[in-house]
Every structure is written in C-alpha cells, then in structure tokens.
JSON list of C-alpha atoms in Angstrom, two decimals:
[
{"chain": "A", "resi": 5, "resn": "SER", "atom": "CA", "xyz": [-16.65, 56.62, 14.05]},
{"chain": "A", "resi": 6, "resn": "GLN", "atom": "CA", "xyz": [-17.25, 58.12, 16.92]},
{"chain": "A", "resi": 7, "resn": "THR", "atom": "CA", "xyz": [-15.21, 60.47, 18.16]},
{"chain": "A", "resi": 8, "resn": "ILE", "atom": "CA", "xyz": [-14.97, 62.17, 22.32]},
{"chain": "A", "resi": 9, "resn": "HIS", "atom": "CA", "xyz": [-13.65, 65.57, 22.62]},
{"chain": "A", "resi": 10, "resn": "GLN", "atom": "CA", "xyz": [-12.94, 66.88, 25.93]},
{"chain": "A", "resi": 11, "resn": "TRP", "atom": "CA", "xyz": [-12.08, 70.67, 27.37]},
{"chain": "A", "resi": 12, "resn": "PRO", "atom": "CA", "xyz": [-9.98, 72.41, 28.31]},
{"chain": "A", "resi": 13, "resn": "ALA", "atom": "CA", "xyz": [-7.08, 70.52, 28.51]},
{"chain": "A", "resi": 14, "resn": "THR", "atom": "CA", "xyz": [-5.64, 71.90, 31.09]},
{"chain": "A", "resi": 15, "resn": "LEU", "atom": "CA", "xyz": [-6.50, 74.44, 33.28]},
{"chain": "A", "resi": 16, "resn": "VAL", "atom": "CA", "xyz": [-5.03, 76.19, 36.30]},
{"chain": "A", "resi": 17, "resn": "GLN", "atom": "CA", "xyz": [-8.03, 77.40, 39.18]},
{"chain": "A", "resi": 18, "resn": "PRO", "atom": "CA", "xyz": [-7.67, 79.56, 42.68]},
{"chain": "A", "resi": 19, "resn": "VAL", "atom": "CA", "xyz": [-9.45, 77.61, 45.36]},
{"chain": "A", "resi": 20, "resn": "GLY", "atom": "CA", "xyz": [-12.63, 79.05, 45.45]},
{"chain": "A", "resi": 21, "resn": "SER", "atom": "CA", "xyz": [-13.24, 79.73, 41.75]},
{"chain": "A", "resi": 22, "resn": "PRO", "atom": "CA", "xyz": [-15.79, 77.82, 39.59]},
{"chain": "A", "resi": 23, "resn": "LEU", "atom": "CA", "xyz": [-15.36, 75.16, 37.47]},
{"chain": "A", "resi": 24, "resn": "SER", "atom": "CA", "xyz": [-16.77, 74.23, 33.90]},
{"chain": "A", "resi": 25, "resn": "LEU", "atom": "CA", "xyz": [-15.34, 71.13, 31.83]},
{"chain": "A", "resi": 26, "resn": "GLU", "atom": "CA", "xyz": [-16.82, 69.96, 28.73]},
{"chain": "A", "resi": 27, "resn": "CYS", "atom": "CA", "xyz": [-17.32, 66.46, 27.11]},
{"chain": "A", "resi": 28, "resn": "THR", "atom": "CA", "xyz": [-18.72, 65.70, 23.29]},
{"chain": "A", "resi": 29, "resn": "VAL", "atom": "CA", "xyz": [-19.22, 63.00, 21.61]},
{"chain": "A", "resi": 30, "resn": "GLU", "atom": "CA", "xyz": [-19.98, 62.66, 17.94]},
{"chain": "A", "resi": 31, "resn": "GLY", "atom": "CA", "xyz": [-20.82, 59.47, 15.85]},
{"chain": "A", "resi": 32, "resn": "THR", "atom": "CA", "xyz": [-23.43, 57.92, 17.95]},
{"chain": "A", "resi": 33, "resn": "SER", "atom": "CA", "xyz": [-26.76, 58.55, 19.60]},
{"chain": "A", "resi": 34, "resn": "ASN", "atom": "CA", "xyz": [-28.31, 58.07, 23.36]},
{"chain": "A", "resi": 35, "resn": "PRO", "atom": "CA", "xyz": [-24.87, 57.26, 24.32]},
{"chain": "A", "resi": 36, "resn": "ASN", "atom": "CA", "xyz": [-24.30, 56.49, 28.14]},
{"chain": "A", "resi": 37, "resn": "LEU", "atom": "CA", "xyz": [-21.84, 58.82, 29.65]},
{"chain": "A", "resi": 38, "resn": "TYR", "atom": "CA", "xyz": [-19.22, 59.33, 32.08]},
{"chain": "A", "resi": 39, "resn": "TRP", "atom": "CA", "xyz": [-17.25, 61.28, 34.53]},
{"chain": "A", "resi": 40, "resn": "TYR", "atom": "CA", "xyz": [-14.15, 60.00, 35.99]},
{"chain": "A", "resi": 41, "resn": "ARG", "atom": "CA", "xyz": [-11.13, 61.57, 38.23]},
{"chain": "A", "resi": 42, "resn": "GLN", "atom": "CA", "xyz": [-7.67, 60.34, 38.88]},
{"chain": "A", "resi": 43, "resn": "ALA", "atom": "CA", "xyz": [-5.50, 61.91, 41.49]},
{"chain": "A", "resi": 44, "resn": "ALA", "atom": "CA", "xyz": [-2.00, 62.17, 41.72]},
{"chain": "A", "resi": 45, "resn": "GLY", "atom": "CA", "xyz": [-0.81, 58.55, 42.70]},
{"chain": "A", "resi": 46, "resn": "ARG", "atom": "CA", "xyz": [-4.19, 57.53, 42.92]},
{"chain": "A", "resi": 47, "resn": "GLY", "atom": "CA", "xyz": [-6.92, 54.65, 40.95]},
{"chain": "A", "resi": 48, "resn": "LEU", "atom": "CA", "xyz": [-9.49, 56.09, 38.40]},
{"chain": "A", "resi": 49, "resn": "GLN", "atom": "CA", "xyz": [-12.72, 56.92, 39.69]},
{"chain": "A", "resi": 50, "resn": "LEU", "atom": "CA", "xyz": [-16.17, 57.05, 38.69]},
{"chain": "A", "resi": 51, "resn": "LEU", "atom": "CA", "xyz": [-17.76, 60.53, 40.14]},
{"chain": "A", "resi": 52, "resn": "PHE", "atom": "CA", "xyz": [-20.98, 60.61, 37.40]},
{"chain": "A", "resi": 53, "resn": "TYR", "atom": "CA", "xyz": [-22.94, 58.83, 34.93]},
{"chain": "A", "resi": 54, "resn": "SER", "atom": "CA", "xyz": [-25.61, 59.67, 32.61]},
{"chain": "A", "resi": 55, "resn": "VAL", "atom": "CA", "xyz": [-28.19, 57.32, 30.72]},
{"chain": "A", "resi": 56, "resn": "GLY", "atom": "CA", "xyz": [-29.86, 60.57, 29.12]},
{"chain": "A", "resi": 57, "resn": "ILE", "atom": "CA", "xyz": [-30.82, 63.67, 29.07]},
{"chain": "A", "resi": 58, "resn": "GLY", "atom": "CA", "xyz": [-31.27, 64.88, 32.09]},
{"chain": "A", "resi": 59, "resn": "GLN", "atom": "CA", "xyz": [-30.42, 61.82, 33.87]},
{"chain": "A", "resi": 60, "resn": "ILE", "atom": "CA", "xyz": [-27.23, 61.92, 36.18]},
{"chain": "A", "resi": 61, "resn": "SER", "atom": "CA", "xyz": [-26.03, 59.29, 39.10]},
{"chain": "A", "resi": 62, "resn": "SER", "atom": "CA", "xyz": [-23.69, 60.63, 41.54]},
{"chain": "A", "resi": 63, "resn": "GLU", "atom": "CA", "xyz": [-21.11, 57.54, 42.67]},
{"chain": "A", "resi": 64, "resn": "VAL", "atom": "CA", "xyz": [-19.05, 60.04, 44.86]},
{"chain": "A", "resi": 65, "resn": "PRO", "atom": "CA", "xyz": [-20.28, 62.85, 47.01]},
{"chain": "A", "resi": 66, "resn": "GLN", "atom": "CA", "xyz": [-18.61, 65.90, 46.57]},
{"chain": "A", "resi": 67, "resn": "ASN", "atom": "CA", "xyz": [-18.66, 69.64, 45.93]},
{"chain": "A", "resi": 68, "resn": "LEU", "atom": "CA", "xyz": [-18.73, 68.75, 42.00]},
{"chain": "A", "resi": 69, "resn": "SER", "atom": "CA", "xyz": [-22.02, 68.27, 39.96]},
{"chain": "A", "resi": 70, "resn": "ALA", "atom": "CA", "xyz": [-22.66, 67.31, 36.46]},
{"chain": "A", "resi": 71, "resn": "SER", "atom": "CA", "xyz": [-25.22, 68.04, 33.55]},
{"chain": "A", "resi": 72, "resn": "ARG", "atom": "CA", "xyz": [-26.21, 66.56, 30.70]},
{"chain": "A", "resi": 73, "resn": "PRO", "atom": "CA", "xyz": [-28.09, 69.32, 28.74]},
{"chain": "A", "resi": 74, "resn": "GLN", "atom": "CA", "xyz": [-28.13, 67.76, 25.39]},
{"chain": "A", "resi": 75, "resn": "ASP", "atom": "CA", "xyz": [-27.64, 63.62, 24.15]},
{"chain": "A", "resi": 76, "resn": "ARG", "atom": "CA", "xyz": [-23.73, 64.22, 23.22]},
{"chain": "A", "resi": 77, "resn": "GLN", "atom": "CA", "xyz": [-22.78, 66.56, 25.73]},
{"chain": "A", "resi": 78, "resn": "PHE", "atom": "CA", "xyz": [-21.71, 66.25, 29.53]},
{"chain": "A", "resi": 79, "resn": "ILE", "atom": "CA", "xyz": [-20.68, 68.76, 31.83]},
{"chain": "A", "resi": 80, "resn": "LEU", "atom": "CA", "xyz": [-18.71, 68.83, 34.83]},
{"chain": "A", "resi": 81, "resn": "SER", "atom": "CA", "xyz": [-18.88, 71.83, 37.68]},
{"chain": "A", "resi": 82, "resn": "SER", "atom": "CA", "xyz": [-18.25, 72.95, 40.68]},
{"chain": "A", "resi": 83, "resn": "LYS", "atom": "CA", "xyz": [-19.38, 76.20, 42.19]},
{"chain": "A", "resi": 84, "resn": "LYS", "atom": "CA", "xyz": [-16.42, 76.64, 44.64]},
{"chain": "A", "resi": 85, "resn": "LEU", "atom": "CA", "xyz": [-12.91, 74.77, 43.61]},
{"chain": "A", "resi": 86, "resn": "LEU", "atom": "CA", "xyz": [-11.15, 73.21, 46.53]},
{"chain": "A", "resi": 87, "resn": "LEU", "atom": "CA", "xyz": [-7.54, 71.86, 46.89]},
{"chain": "A", "resi": 88, "resn": "SER", "atom": "CA", "xyz": [-8.94, 69.08, 46.75]},
{"chain": "A", "resi": 89, "resn": "ASP", "atom": "CA", "xyz": [-10.38, 68.56, 43.33]},
{"chain": "A", "resi": 90, "resn": "SER", "atom": "CA", "xyz": [-7.04, 68.77, 41.43]},
{"chain": "A", "resi": 91, "resn": "GLY", "atom": "CA", "xyz": [-6.90, 65.68, 39.24]},
{"chain": "A", "resi": 92, "resn": "PHE", "atom": "CA", "xyz": [-6.93, 64.43, 35.87]},
{"chain": "A", "resi": 93, "resn": "TYR", "atom": "CA", "xyz": [-10.87, 64.34, 34.96]},
{"chain": "A", "resi": 94, "resn": "LEU", "atom": "CA", "xyz": [-11.75, 61.94, 31.66]},
{"chain": "A", "resi": 95, "resn": "CYS", "atom": "CA", "xyz": [-14.83, 62.06, 30.16]},
{"chain": "A", "resi": 96, "resn": "ALA", "atom": "CA", "xyz": [-16.31, 58.70, 28.79]},
{"chain": "A", "resi": 97, "resn": "TRP", "atom": "CA", "xyz": [-18.75, 56.92, 26.89]},
{"chain": "A", "resi": 98, "resn": "ARG", "atom": "CA", "xyz": [-20.31, 53.48, 25.49]},
{"chain": "A", "resi": 99, "resn": "GLY", "atom": "CA", "xyz": [-22.84, 52.46, 23.62]},
{"chain": "A", "resi": 100, "resn": "ARG", "atom": "CA", "xyz": [-26.62, 52.00, 25.04]},
{"chain": "A", "resi": 101, "resn": "GLY", "atom": "CA", "xyz": [-27.64, 49.14, 27.02]},
{"chain": "A", "resi": 102, "resn": "LEU", "atom": "CA", "xyz": [-26.76, 48.29, 31.12]},
{"chain": "A", "resi": 103, "resn": "VAL", "atom": "CA", "xyz": [-24.95, 50.78, 32.47]},
{"chain": "A", "resi": 104, "resn": "ASN", "atom": "CA", "xyz": [-21.81, 48.90, 33.73]},
{"chain": "A", "resi": 105, "resn": "THR", "atom": "CA", "xyz": [-21.42, 46.12, 30.81]},
{"chain": "A", "resi": 106, "resn": "GLY", "atom": "CA", "xyz": [-19.28, 47.10, 27.05]},
{"chain": "A", "resi": 107, "resn": "GLU", "atom": "CA", "xyz": [-16.22, 48.74, 27.10]},
{"chain": "A", "resi": 108, "resn": "LEU", "atom": "CA", "xyz": [-15.76, 52.44, 27.81]},
{"chain": "A", "resi": 109, "resn": "PHE", "atom": "CA", "xyz": [-13.66, 54.68, 25.15]},
{"chain": "A", "resi": 110, "resn": "PHE", "atom": "CA", "xyz": [-12.50, 57.55, 27.02]},
{"chain": "A", "resi": 111, "resn": "GLY", "atom": "CA", "xyz": [-11.50, 61.52, 25.97]},
{"chain": "A", "resi": 112, "resn": "GLU", "atom": "CA", "xyz": [-7.97, 62.23, 25.99]},
{"chain": "A", "resi": 113, "resn": "GLY", "atom": "CA", "xyz": [-8.63, 64.01, 29.95]},
{"chain": "A", "resi": 114, "resn": "SER", "atom": "CA", "xyz": [-8.39, 67.36, 31.45]},
{"chain": "A", "resi": 115, "resn": "ARG", "atom": "CA", "xyz": [-5.91, 68.26, 33.69]},
{"chain": "A", "resi": 116, "resn": "LEU", "atom": "CA", "xyz": [-7.09, 70.62, 36.75]},
{"chain": "A", "resi": 117, "resn": "THR", "atom": "CA", "xyz": [-4.94, 72.14, 38.54]},
{"chain": "A", "resi": 118, "resn": "VAL", "atom": "CA", "xyz": [-6.47, 74.18, 41.77]},
{"chain": "A", "resi": 119, "resn": "LEU", "atom": "CA", "xyz": [-3.91, 76.64, 43.67]},
{"chain": "B", "resi": 12, "resn": "ASP", "atom": "CA", "xyz": [-18.41, 45.91, 44.22]},
{"chain": "B", "resi": 13, "resn": "ALA", "atom": "CA", "xyz": [-15.59, 43.68, 42.86]},
{"chain": "B", "resi": 14, "resn": "LYS", "atom": "CA", "xyz": [-12.23, 44.73, 43.97]},
{"chain": "B", "resi": 15, "resn": "THR", "atom": "CA", "xyz": [-9.45, 44.09, 41.74]},
{"chain": "B", "resi": 16, "resn": "THR", "atom": "CA", "xyz": [-5.71, 43.85, 42.60]},
{"chain": "B", "resi": 17, "resn": "GLN", "atom": "CA", "xyz": [-2.26, 44.32, 40.49]},
{"chain": "B", "resi": 18, "resn": "PRO", "atom": "CA", "xyz": [1.17, 44.31, 41.31]},
{"chain": "B", "resi": 19, "resn": "PRO", "atom": "CA", "xyz": [1.88, 47.93, 40.97]},
{"chain": "B", "resi": 20, "resn": "SER", "atom": "CA", "xyz": [4.99, 47.92, 38.74]},
{"chain": "B", "resi": 21, "resn": "MET", "atom": "CA", "xyz": [6.50, 44.95, 35.81]},
{"chain": "B", "resi": 22, "resn": "ASP", "atom": "CA", "xyz": [9.54, 45.04, 33.86]},
{"chain": "B", "resi": 23, "resn": "CYS", "atom": "CA", "xyz": [9.16, 43.14, 30.47]},
{"chain": "B", "resi": 24, "resn": "ALA", "atom": "CA", "xyz": [12.27, 42.67, 27.76]},
{"chain": "B", "resi": 25, "resn": "GLU", "atom": "CA", "xyz": [11.30, 44.04, 24.41]},
{"chain": "B", "resi": 26, "resn": "GLY", "atom": "CA", "xyz": [10.16, 40.97, 21.91]},
{"chain": "B", "resi": 27, "resn": "ARG", "atom": "CA", "xyz": [9.02, 39.00, 24.81]},
{"chain": "B", "resi": 28, "resn": "ALA", "atom": "CA", "xyz": [6.07, 38.70, 26.32]},
{"chain": "B", "resi": 29, "resn": "ALA", "atom": "CA", "xyz": [4.70, 40.32, 29.40]},
{"chain": "B", "resi": 30, "resn": "ASN", "atom": "CA", "xyz": [2.17, 38.84, 31.77]},
{"chain": "B", "resi": 31, "resn": "LEU", "atom": "CA", "xyz": [0.42, 41.00, 33.99]},
{"chain": "B", "resi": 32, "resn": "PRO", "atom": "CA", "xyz": [-1.98, 39.32, 36.58]},
{"chain": "B", "resi": 33, "resn": "CYS", "atom": "CA", "xyz": [-5.37, 40.93, 38.20]},
{"chain": "B", "resi": 34, "resn": "ASN", "atom": "CA", "xyz": [-6.72, 39.04, 41.34]},
{"chain": "B", "resi": 35, "resn": "HIS", "atom": "CA", "xyz": [-10.61, 39.75, 41.36]},
{"chain": "B", "resi": 36, "resn": "SER", "atom": "CA", "xyz": [-11.80, 36.86, 43.91]},
{"chain": "B", "resi": 37, "resn": "THR", "atom": "CA", "xyz": [-14.75, 39.12, 44.62]},
{"chain": "B", "resi": 38, "resn": "ILE", "atom": "CA", "xyz": [-15.78, 39.62, 40.84]},
{"chain": "B", "resi": 39, "resn": "SER", "atom": "CA", "xyz": [-20.17, 38.59, 41.04]},
{"chain": "B", "resi": 40, "resn": "GLY", "atom": "CA", "xyz": [-20.63, 35.47, 38.45]},
{"chain": "B", "resi": 41, "resn": "ASN", "atom": "CA", "xyz": [-21.82, 37.47, 35.78]},
{"chain": "B", "resi": 42, "resn": "GLU", "atom": "CA", "xyz": [-19.42, 40.66, 36.06]},
{"chain": "B", "resi": 43, "resn": "TYR", "atom": "CA", "xyz": [-17.22, 40.85, 33.08]},
{"chain": "B", "resi": 44, "resn": "VAL", "atom": "CA", "xyz": [-13.39, 41.54, 33.90]},
{"chain": "B", "resi": 45, "resn": "TYR", "atom": "CA", "xyz": [-12.33, 44.34, 31.50]},
{"chain": "B", "resi": 46, "resn": "TRP", "atom": "CA", "xyz": [-8.55, 45.54, 30.67]},
{"chain": "B", "resi": 47, "resn": "TYR", "atom": "CA", "xyz": [-7.42, 49.00, 29.54]},
{"chain": "B", "resi": 48, "resn": "ARG", "atom": "CA", "xyz": [-4.05, 50.40, 29.65]},
{"chain": "B", "resi": 49, "resn": "GLN", "atom": "CA", "xyz": [-3.18, 54.45, 29.90]},
{"chain": "B", "resi": 50, "resn": "ILE", "atom": "CA", "xyz": [-0.09, 55.77, 28.40]},
{"chain": "B", "resi": 51, "resn": "HIS", "atom": "CA", "xyz": [1.03, 59.12, 30.64]},
{"chain": "B", "resi": 52, "resn": "SER", "atom": "CA", "xyz": [-1.20, 61.82, 30.34]},
{"chain": "B", "resi": 53, "resn": "GLN", "atom": "CA", "xyz": [-3.71, 60.10, 28.21]},
{"chain": "B", "resi": 54, "resn": "GLY", "atom": "CA", "xyz": [-7.15, 58.72, 28.62]},
{"chain": "B", "resi": 55, "resn": "PRO", "atom": "CA", "xyz": [-7.51, 54.80, 29.18]},
{"chain": "B", "resi": 56, "resn": "GLN", "atom": "CA", "xyz": [-7.93, 52.69, 26.23]},
{"chain": "B", "resi": 57, "resn": "TYR", "atom": "CA", "xyz": [-9.62, 49.49, 25.76]},
{"chain": "B", "resi": 58, "resn": "ILE", "atom": "CA", "xyz": [-7.77, 45.86, 25.23]},
{"chain": "B", "resi": 59, "resn": "ILE", "atom": "CA", "xyz": [-9.71, 43.14, 25.75]},
{"chain": "B", "resi": 60, "resn": "HIS", "atom": "CA", "xyz": [-12.68, 41.83, 28.03]},
{"chain": "B", "resi": 61, "resn": "GLY", "atom": "CA", "xyz": [-14.00, 38.24, 29.16]},
{"chain": "B", "resi": 62, "resn": "LEU", "atom": "CA", "xyz": [-16.79, 36.51, 31.51]},
{"chain": "B", "resi": 63, "resn": "LYS", "atom": "CA", "xyz": [-15.35, 32.85, 31.97]},
{"chain": "B", "resi": 64, "resn": "ASN", "atom": "CA", "xyz": [-13.80, 31.70, 28.46]},
{"chain": "B", "resi": 65, "resn": "ASN", "atom": "CA", "xyz": [-10.15, 32.61, 27.30]},
{"chain": "B", "resi": 66, "resn": "GLU", "atom": "CA", "xyz": [-10.01, 35.67, 24.96]},
{"chain": "B", "resi": 67, "resn": "THR", "atom": "CA", "xyz": [-7.25, 36.74, 22.46]},
{"chain": "B", "resi": 68, "resn": "ASN", "atom": "CA", "xyz": [-7.52, 39.43, 19.90]},
{"chain": "B", "resi": 69, "resn": "GLU", "atom": "CA", "xyz": [-5.26, 41.74, 18.19]},
{"chain": "B", "resi": 70, "resn": "MET", "atom": "CA", "xyz": [-4.05, 43.57, 21.09]},
{"chain": "B", "resi": 71, "resn": "ALA", "atom": "CA", "xyz": [-3.53, 40.45, 23.74]},
{"chain": "B", "resi": 72, "resn": "SER", "atom": "CA", "xyz": [-4.77, 37.71, 25.17]},
{"chain": "B", "resi": 73, "resn": "LEU", "atom": "CA", "xyz": [-6.77, 37.36, 28.53]},
{"chain": "B", "resi": 74, "resn": "ILE", "atom": "CA", "xyz": [-6.60, 34.05, 30.96]},
{"chain": "B", "resi": 75, "resn": "ILE", "atom": "CA", "xyz": [-9.25, 33.59, 33.14]},
{"chain": "B", "resi": 76, "resn": "THR", "atom": "CA", "xyz": [-9.13, 30.92, 35.55]},
{"chain": "B", "resi": 77, "resn": "GLU", "atom": "CA", "xyz": [-11.70, 28.50, 36.20]},
{"chain": "B", "resi": 78, "resn": "ASP", "atom": "CA", "xyz": [-12.78, 29.99, 39.16]},
{"chain": "B", "resi": 79, "resn": "ARG", "atom": "CA", "xyz": [-12.76, 33.58, 37.87]},
{"chain": "B", "resi": 80, "resn": "LYS", "atom": "CA", "xyz": [-10.70, 34.73, 40.97]},
{"chain": "B", "resi": 81, "resn": "SER", "atom": "CA", "xyz": [-8.04, 36.22, 39.18]},
{"chain": "B", "resi": 82, "resn": "SER", "atom": "CA", "xyz": [-6.93, 36.70, 35.27]},
{"chain": "B", "resi": 83, "resn": "THR", "atom": "CA", "xyz": [-3.64, 37.26, 33.25]},
{"chain": "B", "resi": 84, "resn": "LEU", "atom": "CA", "xyz": [-3.37, 39.70, 30.47]},
{"chain": "B", "resi": 85, "resn": "ILE", "atom": "CA", "xyz": [-0.71, 37.97, 28.14]},
{"chain": "B", "resi": 86, "resn": "LEU", "atom": "CA", "xyz": [1.00, 40.97, 26.10]},
{"chain": "B", "resi": 87, "resn": "PRO", "atom": "CA", "xyz": [2.84, 38.28, 23.30]},
{"chain": "B", "resi": 88, "resn": "HIS", "atom": "CA", "xyz": [5.74, 39.91, 21.95]},
{"chain": "B", "resi": 89, "resn": "ALA", "atom": "CA", "xyz": [6.16, 43.38, 23.62]},
{"chain": "B", "resi": 90, "resn": "THR", "atom": "CA", "xyz": [7.52, 46.19, 21.99]},
{"chain": "B", "resi": 91, "resn": "LEU", "atom": "CA", "xyz": [8.74, 49.66, 23.44]},
{"chain": "B", "resi": 92, "resn": "ARG", "atom": "CA", "xyz": [5.04, 51.72, 22.89]},
{"chain": "B", "resi": 93, "resn": "ASP", "atom": "CA", "xyz": [3.56, 48.76, 25.32]},
{"chain": "B", "resi": 94, "resn": "THR", "atom": "CA", "xyz": [5.38, 50.61, 28.26]},
{"chain": "B", "resi": 95, "resn": "ALA", "atom": "CA", "xyz": [2.21, 51.97, 30.06]},
{"chain": "B", "resi": 96, "resn": "VAL", "atom": "CA", "xyz": [-0.37, 51.53, 33.05]},
{"chain": "B", "resi": 97, "resn": "TYR", "atom": "CA", "xyz": [-2.24, 48.71, 32.75]},
{"chain": "B", "resi": 98, "resn": "TYR", "atom": "CA", "xyz": [-5.65, 48.43, 34.84]},
{"chain": "B", "resi": 99, "resn": "CYS", "atom": "CA", "xyz": [-8.03, 45.66, 35.38]},
{"chain": "B", "resi": 100, "resn": "THR", "atom": "CA", "xyz": [-11.49, 46.40, 36.31]},
{"chain": "B", "resi": 101, "resn": "GLY", "atom": "CA", "xyz": [-14.86, 44.64, 36.69]},
{"chain": "B", "resi": 102, "resn": "ASN", "atom": "CA", "xyz": [-17.69, 47.16, 37.11]},
{"chain": "B", "resi": 103, "resn": "GLN", "atom": "CA", "xyz": [-15.80, 49.65, 35.52]},
{"chain": "B", "resi": 104, "resn": "PHE", "atom": "CA", "xyz": [-16.79, 52.23, 37.86]},
{"chain": "B", "resi": 105, "resn": "TYR", "atom": "CA", "xyz": [-13.23, 51.73, 40.10]},
{"chain": "B", "resi": 106, "resn": "PHE", "atom": "CA", "xyz": [-9.96, 51.04, 38.15]},
{"chain": "B", "resi": 107, "resn": "GLY", "atom": "CA", "xyz": [-7.35, 51.17, 40.84]},
{"chain": "B", "resi": 108, "resn": "THR", "atom": "CA", "xyz": [-3.91, 52.09, 40.62]},
{"chain": "B", "resi": 109, "resn": "GLY", "atom": "CA", "xyz": [-2.82, 49.31, 38.13]},
{"chain": "B", "resi": 110, "resn": "THR", "atom": "CA", "xyz": [0.39, 47.83, 36.85]},
{"chain": "B", "resi": 111, "resn": "SER", "atom": "CA", "xyz": [3.30, 50.16, 35.25]},
{"chain": "B", "resi": 112, "resn": "LEU", "atom": "CA", "xyz": [4.59, 48.26, 32.92]},
{"chain": "B", "resi": 113, "resn": "THR", "atom": "CA", "xyz": [7.91, 48.99, 31.55]},
{"chain": "B", "resi": 114, "resn": "VAL", "atom": "CA", "xyz": [9.11, 47.23, 28.27]},
{"chain": "B", "resi": 115, "resn": "ILE", "atom": "CA", "xyz": [12.92, 47.29, 28.24]},
{"chain": "B", "resi": 116, "resn": "PRO", "atom": "CA", "xyz": [14.87, 47.37, 24.66]}
]
C-alpha cells in the first residue's frame, strides 16, 4: 500500500532562518506531488506541484521554493523565513495522470511557527 | 478557478443524517467536485467525488444538482468521529475554509 511521510511534524524557527521540510511517498511510482499551506483561520492553498523529477510549478509567488530531487521525494525550502510563513504545511500525492483530477492523499502535515 | 462557498459551521445530532451544502456556481463543465474532511491537526482525508451523477460510497453520498452549481454531502448516520472540517473543491488547488461539523451526543 502507498504511504506518505512528512517531517518534521513541528518546527519553531526564528525570522530570517532557513527552512527545509521533507516529504516522501512509498509504494507508488511517478506520483504527482503537491505542497499546500494552511494558515490559521485560512483555507488550504496550493503552493507547488510537481509531475516529475526536477519539474516544479509554483501557484503562489512567495519566498518559498520546492524541489524534487528523486521520484518520490518533495522538499519545501526557504532561505529566510518571514513571520507570515507560519502555518500548517501539507504534502500530498496522486497517481499519474492529469494534474488536477483524481483524489489527493495527504500526509500528516508539518506545523511551522516563525518567531 | 472554480470557487466554492460553504457555511462556516453546522451541528448535527449523533445518529442523524448530516447534510453539508456547497455552492460551486463557477465550476466548469468537465470539472469534478471533490469532498474531503480534516480532523484537527491532521491531513485532509478524501471522502467522495462526482461529476454529474449522484455518488455513494461507504463513507457518504454526494448529491449534485442538475445545473452543477451546488452539491450536498450526506453522512447518513453521523457519529462523534465525524466531527471535522469538511471541504468541497473543484480543481483541488484551493480548498477554502470549509464547514466545521460538530456531531452532538
């Protein structure tokens, strides 16, 4: 069966520090991968998606970036965190096919607090 | 992008049917409607999706109006474990703030 893992589960970082959140998927090949953010009291918004190694599409301009160094690994990064980067970050995957069809399978999330 | 509108909160008595509405008047003709739920501090869980016809699975039923401008998620016999935030979405790029359903004993 397929599983998705995110880490770290929680993170407290000072403003201006770097960020790296990792996500891996097991039990499937060539998944479409997604990073979402959920700010307090806000909806769940897509940040990045990837249809393959090295292929990243950004939906919302900001100081975050994403990379996909391996087929089942997706990384969310920042060089300098802002207070507004605080939130709940969710990684998700879906099977090969069109980017926006088919159900998404989400990880358990990483809660980031920037102080 | 299709935008969805849902009531911010609803209550339902345990054992009764929970009917959660969603307006998606700008959804395109070939865009599915998806429903997810999120229990506090966890990742969203897929429930059901549909295009035109009503759908049913082991978790819920989905009723889509003929004009596709709205839909209703039905949990036939709500339990306390169904307390969660429920999202409807079209293209799954944005989930909105959803409906916080509280099942009352």
